[in-house]
Amino acid sequence: MPTTVPTSIRVVQGVAAREGVDPIDLEPPLHAVVDTDALDALYRPVGDGSRTPVAVEFSYRGHRIHIDDSGEIDLSADVSAAGSTPSENEN
C-alpha cells in the first residue's frame, strides 16, 4: 500500500524548497502557526478513499499557502509581506 505524505509535511517541504533551506531550519515551525494535526486530518482520505471537499488558506513565513479541495498546494507571496515573489505551484 503506498504511503501518502501528510499535507503539513508537503507544506513545509514546499516552503523550504522555495526558500532554499532545509525543512528542519524553518522558524517558527509550522505547528506554531497552524494546527498541523487538524490540517492533516482535513486532507486524509476516509475509509472509502474519498475526502471531504475543503479548501484552506493561511500565511506562513511570508508565503500565502492555499490548499484546494484536492489537496494541491499553491504557494504565493503574502501581499502583506515585503519582498513579494511570483506564485509557484508546489505538490
Coordinates of N, CA and C in Angstrom, one line a residue:
M1 N 0.8 -1.2 0.0 CA 0.0 0.0 0.0 C 0.9 1.2 0.0
P2 N 0.7 2.2 -0.9 CA 1.5 3.4 -1.0 C 1.2 4.3 0.2
T3 N 2.2 4.9 0.7 CA 2.0 5.9 1.8 C 1.9 7.3 1.2
T4 N 1.1 8.1 1.8 CA 0.9 9.4 1.3 C 1.6 10.4 2.3
V5 N 2.2 11.4 1.8 CA 2.9 12.4 2.6 C 1.8 13.3 3.2
P6 N 1.8 13.5 4.5 CA 0.8 14.4 5.2 C 0.9 15.8 4.6
T7 N -0.3 16.4 4.5 CA -0.3 17.8 4.0 C 0.6 18.7 4.7
S8 N 0.7 18.7 6.0 CA 1.6 19.6 6.7 C 3.0 19.4 6.3
I9 N 3.5 18.2 6.1 CA 4.8 17.9 5.6 C 5.0 18.5 4.2
R10 N 4.0 18.3 3.3 CA 4.2 18.9 2.0 C 4.2 20.4 2.0
V11 N 3.5 21.0 2.9 CA 3.6 22.5 3.1 C 5.0 22.9 3.5
V12 N 5.6 22.2 4.5 CA 6.9 22.5 5.0 C 7.9 22.3 3.9
Q13 N 7.8 21.2 3.1 CA 8.7 20.9 2.1 C 8.7 22.0 1.0
G14 N 7.4 22.4 0.6 CA 7.3 23.4 -0.4 C 7.9 24.8 0.0
V15 N 7.6 25.2 1.3 CA 8.2 26.4 1.7 C 9.7 26.3 1.8
A16 N 10.2 25.2 2.3 CA 11.7 25.1 2.4 C 12.3 25.1 1.0
A17 N 11.7 24.4 0.0 CA 12.2 24.4 -1.3 C 12.2 25.8 -1.9
R18 N 11.1 26.6 -1.7 CA 11.0 27.9 -2.2 C 12.1 28.8 -1.6
E19 N 12.4 28.6 -0.3 CA 13.4 29.4 0.3 C 14.8 28.9 0.2
G20 N 15.0 27.7 -0.3 CA 16.3 27.1 -0.4 C 17.0 26.7 0.9
V21 N 16.1 26.3 1.8 CA 16.7 25.9 3.1 C 16.2 24.5 3.5
D22 N 16.8 23.9 4.5 CA 16.4 22.6 5.0 C 15.1 22.7 5.7
P23 N 14.1 21.9 5.5 CA 12.8 22.0 6.2 C 13.0 22.1 7.8
I24 N 14.0 21.5 8.3 CA 14.2 21.5 9.8 C 14.6 22.9 10.3
D25 N 15.1 23.7 9.4 CA 15.6 25.0 9.7 C 14.5 26.1 9.7
L26 N 13.3 25.8 9.3 CA 12.2 26.8 9.3 C 11.8 27.2 10.7
E27 N 11.8 28.5 10.9 CA 11.4 29.0 12.2 C 10.3 30.1 11.9
P28 N 9.2 30.2 12.6 CA 8.8 29.2 13.5 C 8.4 27.9 12.8
P29 N 8.3 26.8 13.5 CA 7.8 25.6 12.9 C 6.4 25.8 12.5
L30 N 5.9 25.0 11.5 CA 4.6 25.2 11.0 C 3.6 24.9 12.1
H31 N 3.8 24.0 13.1 CA 2.8 23.7 14.1 C 2.6 24.9 15.1
A32 N 3.5 25.9 15.0 CA 3.3 27.1 15.9 C 2.4 28.1 15.2
V33 N 2.1 27.9 13.9 CA 1.3 28.8 13.2 C -0.1 28.2 12.9
V34 N -0.2 26.9 12.7 CA -1.4 26.2 12.3 C -1.5 24.9 13.0
D35 N -2.7 24.4 13.3 CA -2.8 23.1 13.9 C -2.6 22.0 12.8
T36 N -1.3 21.5 12.8 CA -0.9 20.5 11.8 C -1.7 19.2 11.8
D37 N -2.1 18.8 13.0 CA -2.9 17.6 13.1 C -4.3 17.8 12.5
A38 N -4.9 18.9 12.7 CA -6.2 19.2 12.1 C -6.0 19.4 10.5
L39 N -4.9 20.0 10.1 CA -4.7 20.2 8.7 C -4.5 18.9 8.0
D40 N -3.7 18.0 8.6 CA -3.6 16.6 8.0 C -4.9 15.9 8.0
A41 N -5.7 16.0 9.1 CA -7.0 15.3 9.1 C -7.9 15.8 8.0
L42 N -7.9 17.0 7.7 CA -8.8 17.6 6.7 C -8.5 16.9 5.3
Y43 N -7.3 16.6 5.1 CA -6.9 16.1 3.7 C -6.6 14.6 3.8
R44 N -6.9 13.9 4.9 CA -6.6 12.4 4.9 C -7.8 11.7 4.4
P45 N -7.6 10.8 3.4 CA -8.7 10.1 2.8 C -9.4 9.3 3.9
V46 N -10.7 9.1 3.8 CA -11.5 8.3 4.7 C -11.5 6.9 4.2
G47 N -12.2 6.0 4.9 CA -12.1 4.5 4.5 C -12.4 4.2 3.1
D48 N -13.2 4.9 2.4 CA -13.5 4.6 1.0 C -12.6 5.3 0.0
G49 N -11.6 6.0 0.6 CA -10.7 6.8 -0.3 C -11.1 8.2 -0.6
S50 N -12.3 8.6 -0.2 CA -12.8 9.9 -0.6 C -12.3 10.9 0.5
R51 N -12.4 12.2 0.2 CA -12.1 13.2 1.1 C -13.3 14.2 1.2
T52 N -13.4 14.9 2.3 CA -14.3 15.9 2.4 C -13.8 17.1 1.6
P53 N -14.6 17.7 0.7 CA -14.2 18.8 0.0 C -14.0 20.1 0.9
V54 N -12.7 20.5 0.9 CA -12.4 21.7 1.8 C -11.2 22.4 1.2
A55 N -11.2 23.7 1.3 CA -10.1 24.5 0.9 C -9.6 25.3 2.1
V56 N -8.3 25.4 2.2 CA -7.7 26.1 3.4 C -6.7 27.1 2.9
E57 N -6.6 28.2 3.6 CA -5.7 29.3 3.2 C -5.1 29.9 4.5
F58 N -3.8 30.1 4.5 CA -3.2 30.7 5.7 C -1.8 31.3 5.3
S59 N -1.2 32.1 6.1 CA 0.1 32.7 5.9 C 1.1 32.0 6.7
Y60 N 2.3 31.8 6.1 CA 3.4 31.2 6.9 C 4.7 31.7 6.3
R61 N 5.6 32.4 7.1 CA 6.9 32.8 6.7 C 6.8 33.7 5.4
G62 N 5.9 34.6 5.3 CA 5.8 35.5 4.2 C 5.2 34.9 2.9
H63 N 4.7 33.7 3.1 CA 4.0 33.0 1.9 C 2.5 32.9 2.2
R64 N 1.7 33.0 1.2 CA 0.3 32.7 1.3 C 0.2 31.2 0.8
I65 N -0.3 30.3 1.7 CA -0.5 28.9 1.4 C -2.0 28.7 1.1
H66 N -2.3 28.1 -0.1 CA -3.6 27.8 -0.4 C -3.6 26.3 -0.7
I67 N -4.5 25.5 -0.1 CA -4.6 24.1 -0.3 C -6.1 23.9 -0.8
D68 N -6.2 23.5 -2.1 CA -7.5 23.3 -2.6 C -8.2 22.0 -2.2
D69 N -9.4 21.8 -2.6 CA -10.2 20.6 -2.2 C -9.6 19.3 -2.6
S70 N -8.6 19.3 -3.6 CA -8.0 18.0 -4.0 C -6.7 17.8 -3.2
G71 N -6.3 18.8 -2.4 CA -5.1 18.7 -1.6 C -3.8 19.3 -2.3
E72 N -4.1 19.9 -3.5 CA -3.0 20.6 -4.2 C -2.6 21.8 -3.4
I73 N -1.3 22.1 -3.3 CA -0.8 23.2 -2.5 C -0.2 24.3 -3.5
D74 N -0.6 25.5 -3.3 CA -0.1 26.6 -4.0 C 0.5 27.6 -3.1
L75 N 1.8 28.0 -3.3 CA 2.5 29.0 -2.5 C 2.6 30.2 -3.3
S76 N 2.2 31.4 -2.7 CA 2.4 32.7 -3.4 C 2.9 33.6 -2.3
A77 N 3.3 34.8 -2.8 CA 3.8 35.8 -1.8 C 2.6 36.3 -1.0
D78 N 2.8 36.5 0.2 CA 1.8 37.1 1.1 C 1.8 38.6 0.8
V79 N 0.7 39.1 0.3 CA 0.7 40.5 -0.1 C 0.9 41.5 1.1
S80 N 0.7 41.0 2.3 CA 1.0 41.8 3.5 C 2.5 41.8 3.9
A81 N 3.3 40.9 3.2 CA 4.7 40.8 3.5 C 5.5 41.5 2.5
A82 N 6.7 42.0 2.9 CA 7.6 42.7 2.0 C 8.3 41.7 1.1
G83 N 8.8 42.2 0.0 CA 9.6 41.4 -0.9 C 8.8 40.3 -1.6
S84 N 7.7 40.6 -2.3 CA 6.9 39.6 -2.9 C 7.6 38.9 -4.0
T85 N 7.2 37.6 -4.2 CA 7.8 36.8 -5.3 C 6.6 36.2 -6.1
P86 N 6.8 35.8 -7.4 CA 5.7 35.3 -8.1 C 5.2 34.0 -7.6
S87 N 3.9 33.7 -7.9 CA 3.3 32.4 -7.5 C 4.0 31.2 -8.0
E88 N 4.1 30.1 -7.2 CA 4.7 28.9 -7.7 C 3.9 27.8 -7.1
N89 N 3.6 26.8 -8.0 CA 2.7 25.7 -7.6 C 3.7 24.6 -7.0
E90 N 3.3 24.1 -5.8 CA 4.1 23.0 -5.1 C 3.2 21.8 -4.9
N91 N 3.6 20.7 -5.2 CA 2.8 19.5 -5.0 C 3.5 18.6 -4.0

